[in-house]
Amino acid sequence: MALLSILCFPDPKLHTVAKPVAAVDARIQTLMADMLETMYEAKGVGLAATQVDVHERLIVIDVSEGRDDPLVLINPRLIWVSPETHLNEEGCLSVPGIYDGVQRHDSIKVEALDGAGQNRLIEADGLLAVCIQHEMDHLMGKVFVEYLSPLKRNRIKTKMLKAQRGARE
């Protein structure tokens, strides 16, 4: 397993729409394992392949308290969302140190392949529902800061660019 580099906002590659995974093969299995290791190391609860510059429809998530219950979603597809929504405080491994409110559906149902390539139906609410919606946005090339006002988004962009410049010096 290997730690992967996480793209940081405003990297334009974060806006790439991911293509479906063609087959759950050894390459995808390795990518899943590397993504999980990267997510755990970065203290995140979810990571989309887009964030590690692989533009395929693959997400890893672990919202368990023990950080020992990983969920893998390959080619996820939302099939139902509740009409009820809540404003949730979100952060993102691609926008480190930034947290803000995003309106998300309270409950969702998602069809996806699991890590073994088997069809699954996942019914989620709470943090898991928020996390799945957040990571699926990444697969569509959308970062959570795009839900914020242009003023907030530009401030975050400036802050991120300044931090990236500082890291290079």
Short mmCIF file of C-alpha atoms in Angstrom, two decimals:
data_model
loop_
_atom_site.label_atom_id
_atom_site.label_comp_id
_atom_site.label_asym_id
_atom_site.label_seq_id
_atom_site.Cartn_x
_atom_site.Cartn_y
_atom_site.Cartn_z
CA MET A 1 0.00 0.00 0.00
CA ALA A 2 1.08 3.56 -0.61
CA LEU A 3 0.11 7.04 0.51
CA LEU A 4 -1.26 9.10 -2.36
CA SER A 5 -0.99 12.86 -2.90
CA ILE A 6 -4.26 14.70 -2.34
CA LEU A 7 -5.04 17.52 -4.77
CA CYS A 8 -5.75 20.85 -3.07
CA PHE A 9 -8.34 23.43 -4.07
CA PRO A 10 -8.22 25.37 -6.41
CA ASP A 11 -6.39 22.73 -8.51
CA PRO A 12 -8.38 22.57 -11.80
CA LYS A 13 -8.07 18.75 -11.84
CA LEU A 14 -10.60 18.69 -8.97
CA HIS A 15 -13.20 19.80 -11.55
CA THR A 16 -12.72 16.72 -13.75
CA VAL A 17 -15.83 14.56 -14.08
CA ALA A 18 -14.92 10.95 -13.23
CA LYS A 19 -15.54 8.11 -15.67
CA PRO A 20 -17.12 4.81 -14.61
CA VAL A 21 -14.82 2.06 -13.36
CA ALA A 22 -14.76 -0.54 -16.15
CA ALA A 23 -13.82 -3.53 -14.00
CA VAL A 24 -13.08 -4.22 -10.35
CA ASP A 25 -9.64 -5.68 -11.03
CA ALA A 26 -6.26 -5.77 -9.27
CA ARG A 27 -5.54 -2.13 -10.23
CA ILE A 28 -8.80 -0.94 -8.63
CA GLN A 29 -8.19 -3.15 -5.56
CA THR A 30 -4.75 -1.53 -5.12
CA LEU A 31 -6.22 1.95 -5.63
CA MET A 32 -8.91 1.21 -3.00
CA ALA A 33 -6.31 0.07 -0.47
CA ASP A 34 -4.08 3.09 -1.18
CA MET A 35 -7.04 5.48 -0.92
CA LEU A 36 -8.09 3.99 2.43
CA GLU A 37 -4.55 4.28 3.77
CA THR A 38 -4.35 7.88 2.53
CA MET A 39 -7.74 8.79 4.04
CA TYR A 40 -6.87 7.28 7.43
CA GLU A 41 -3.44 8.95 7.48
CA ALA A 42 -5.03 12.33 6.64
CA LYS A 43 -7.64 11.84 9.42
CA GLY A 44 -10.51 12.07 6.90
CA VAL A 45 -13.83 10.24 6.79
CA GLY A 46 -14.10 10.05 3.01
CA LEU A 47 -11.99 10.28 -0.12
CA ALA A 48 -12.95 10.25 -3.80
CA ALA A 49 -10.53 9.03 -6.49
CA THR A 50 -10.77 12.49 -8.09
CA GLN A 51 -8.99 13.92 -5.05
CA VAL A 52 -5.94 11.71 -5.72
CA ASP A 53 -5.94 12.61 -9.43
CA VAL A 54 -7.57 9.36 -10.60
CA HIS A 55 -10.69 10.29 -12.51
CA GLU A 56 -12.75 7.16 -12.03
CA ARG A 57 -15.95 6.70 -10.00
CA LEU A 58 -14.52 5.29 -6.77
CA ILE A 59 -15.12 6.47 -3.19
CA VAL A 60 -13.84 5.22 0.16
CA ILE A 61 -15.54 6.18 3.43
CA ASP A 62 -15.24 5.32 7.10
CA VAL A 63 -17.45 7.23 9.53
CA SER A 64 -17.11 4.64 12.33
CA GLU A 65 -15.78 5.77 15.71
CA GLY A 66 -13.17 3.01 15.70
CA ARG A 67 -12.05 3.87 12.15
CA ASP A 68 -12.41 0.17 11.35
CA ASP A 69 -15.50 -0.09 9.14
CA PRO A 70 -14.51 1.04 5.64
CA LEU A 71 -17.12 1.40 2.92
CA VAL A 72 -16.13 1.27 -0.75
CA LEU A 73 -18.49 2.59 -3.42
CA ILE A 74 -17.64 1.96 -7.07
CA ASN A 75 -19.77 3.66 -9.74
CA PRO A 76 -22.21 4.99 -7.09
CA ARG A 77 -25.59 6.24 -8.24
CA LEU A 78 -28.10 8.14 -6.09
CA ILE A 79 -31.48 6.51 -6.55
CA TRP A 80 -33.45 8.35 -3.83
CA VAL A 81 -33.06 11.39 -1.63
CA SER A 82 -35.29 12.54 1.20
CA PRO A 83 -37.09 15.83 0.75
CA GLU A 84 -35.77 16.90 4.17
CA THR A 85 -32.41 18.65 4.25
CA HIS A 86 -30.11 20.09 6.90
CA LEU A 87 -27.26 22.55 6.95
CA ASN A 88 -24.17 20.49 7.86
CA GLU A 89 -20.72 21.70 8.81
CA GLU A 90 -18.36 20.18 6.23
CA GLY A 91 -14.65 20.04 5.68
CA CYS A 92 -12.59 18.42 2.95
CA LEU A 93 -9.14 16.87 2.63
CA SER A 94 -8.71 18.93 -0.57
CA VAL A 95 -9.49 22.17 1.33
CA PRO A 96 -7.57 21.61 4.58
CA GLY A 97 -8.53 23.69 7.59
CA ILE A 98 -11.70 25.10 6.02
CA TYR A 99 -15.16 24.23 7.36
CA ASP A 100 -18.52 25.69 6.38
CA GLY A 101 -22.20 24.87 6.14
CA VAL A 102 -23.62 22.94 3.18
CA GLN A 103 -27.27 21.95 2.70
CA ARG A 104 -27.57 18.16 2.22
CA HIS A 105 -30.40 15.63 2.09
CA ASP A 106 -31.04 13.93 5.45
CA SER A 107 -31.40 10.43 3.99
CA ILE A 108 -30.33 8.83 0.71
CA LYS A 109 -30.26 5.50 -1.13
CA VAL A 110 -27.29 4.67 -3.34
CA GLU A 111 -26.62 1.78 -5.69
CA ALA A 112 -22.96 0.89 -6.16
CA LEU A 113 -20.49 -1.93 -6.51
CA ASP A 114 -18.56 -2.80 -3.37
CA GLY A 115 -14.83 -3.58 -3.18
CA ALA A 116 -15.47 -7.12 -4.38
CA GLY A 117 -17.46 -5.92 -7.38
CA GLN A 118 -20.84 -6.97 -5.92
CA ASN A 119 -23.97 -4.82 -6.35
CA ARG A 120 -25.05 -3.11 -3.16
CA LEU A 121 -27.89 -0.87 -2.07
CA ILE A 122 -26.87 1.48 0.72
CA GLU A 123 -29.46 3.36 2.76
CA ALA A 124 -27.80 6.15 4.68
CA ASP A 125 -28.66 9.03 6.97
CA GLY A 126 -26.73 11.31 9.29
CA LEU A 127 -22.98 11.65 8.78
CA LEU A 128 -22.82 8.75 6.31
CA ALA A 129 -25.44 10.37 4.05
CA VAL A 130 -23.58 13.71 4.18
CA CYS A 131 -20.25 12.01 3.44
CA ILE A 132 -21.60 10.04 0.47
CA GLN A 133 -23.17 13.18 -1.04
CA HIS A 134 -19.94 15.15 -0.49
CA GLU A 135 -17.76 12.46 -2.11
CA MET A 136 -20.18 11.95 -5.01
CA ASP A 137 -19.89 15.69 -5.69
CA HIS A 138 -16.14 15.15 -6.15
CA LEU A 139 -16.87 12.53 -8.81
CA MET A 140 -18.88 15.19 -10.64
CA GLY A 141 -16.00 17.66 -10.38
CA LYS A 142 -17.55 19.72 -7.60
CA VAL A 143 -15.81 20.83 -4.39
CA PHE A 144 -17.94 21.76 -1.36
CA VAL A 145 -16.75 25.39 -1.39
CA GLU A 146 -18.73 25.83 -4.63
CA TYR A 147 -21.90 25.78 -2.49
CA LEU A 148 -20.66 28.88 -0.68
CA SER A 149 -21.06 32.49 -1.73
CA PRO A 150 -18.62 33.82 -4.35
CA LEU A 151 -17.09 36.09 -1.70
CA LYS A 152 -16.40 33.19 0.71
CA ARG A 153 -15.17 30.99 -2.14
CA ASN A 154 -12.72 33.65 -3.34
CA ARG A 155 -11.42 34.21 0.20
CA ILE A 156 -10.84 30.45 0.56
CA LYS A 157 -9.15 30.30 -2.85
CA THR A 158 -6.81 33.15 -1.88
CA LYS A 159 -6.03 31.52 1.47
CA MET A 160 -5.33 28.13 -0.17
CA LEU A 161 -3.07 29.63 -2.86
CA LYS A 162 -1.14 31.58 -0.21
CA ALA A 163 -0.71 28.41 1.89
CA GLN A 164 0.49 26.47 -1.18
CA ARG A 165 3.02 29.18 -2.03
CA GLY A 166 4.25 29.18 1.57
CA ALA A 167 4.69 25.39 1.50
CA ARG A 168 6.88 25.64 -1.61
CA GLU A 169 9.20 28.31 -0.14
#
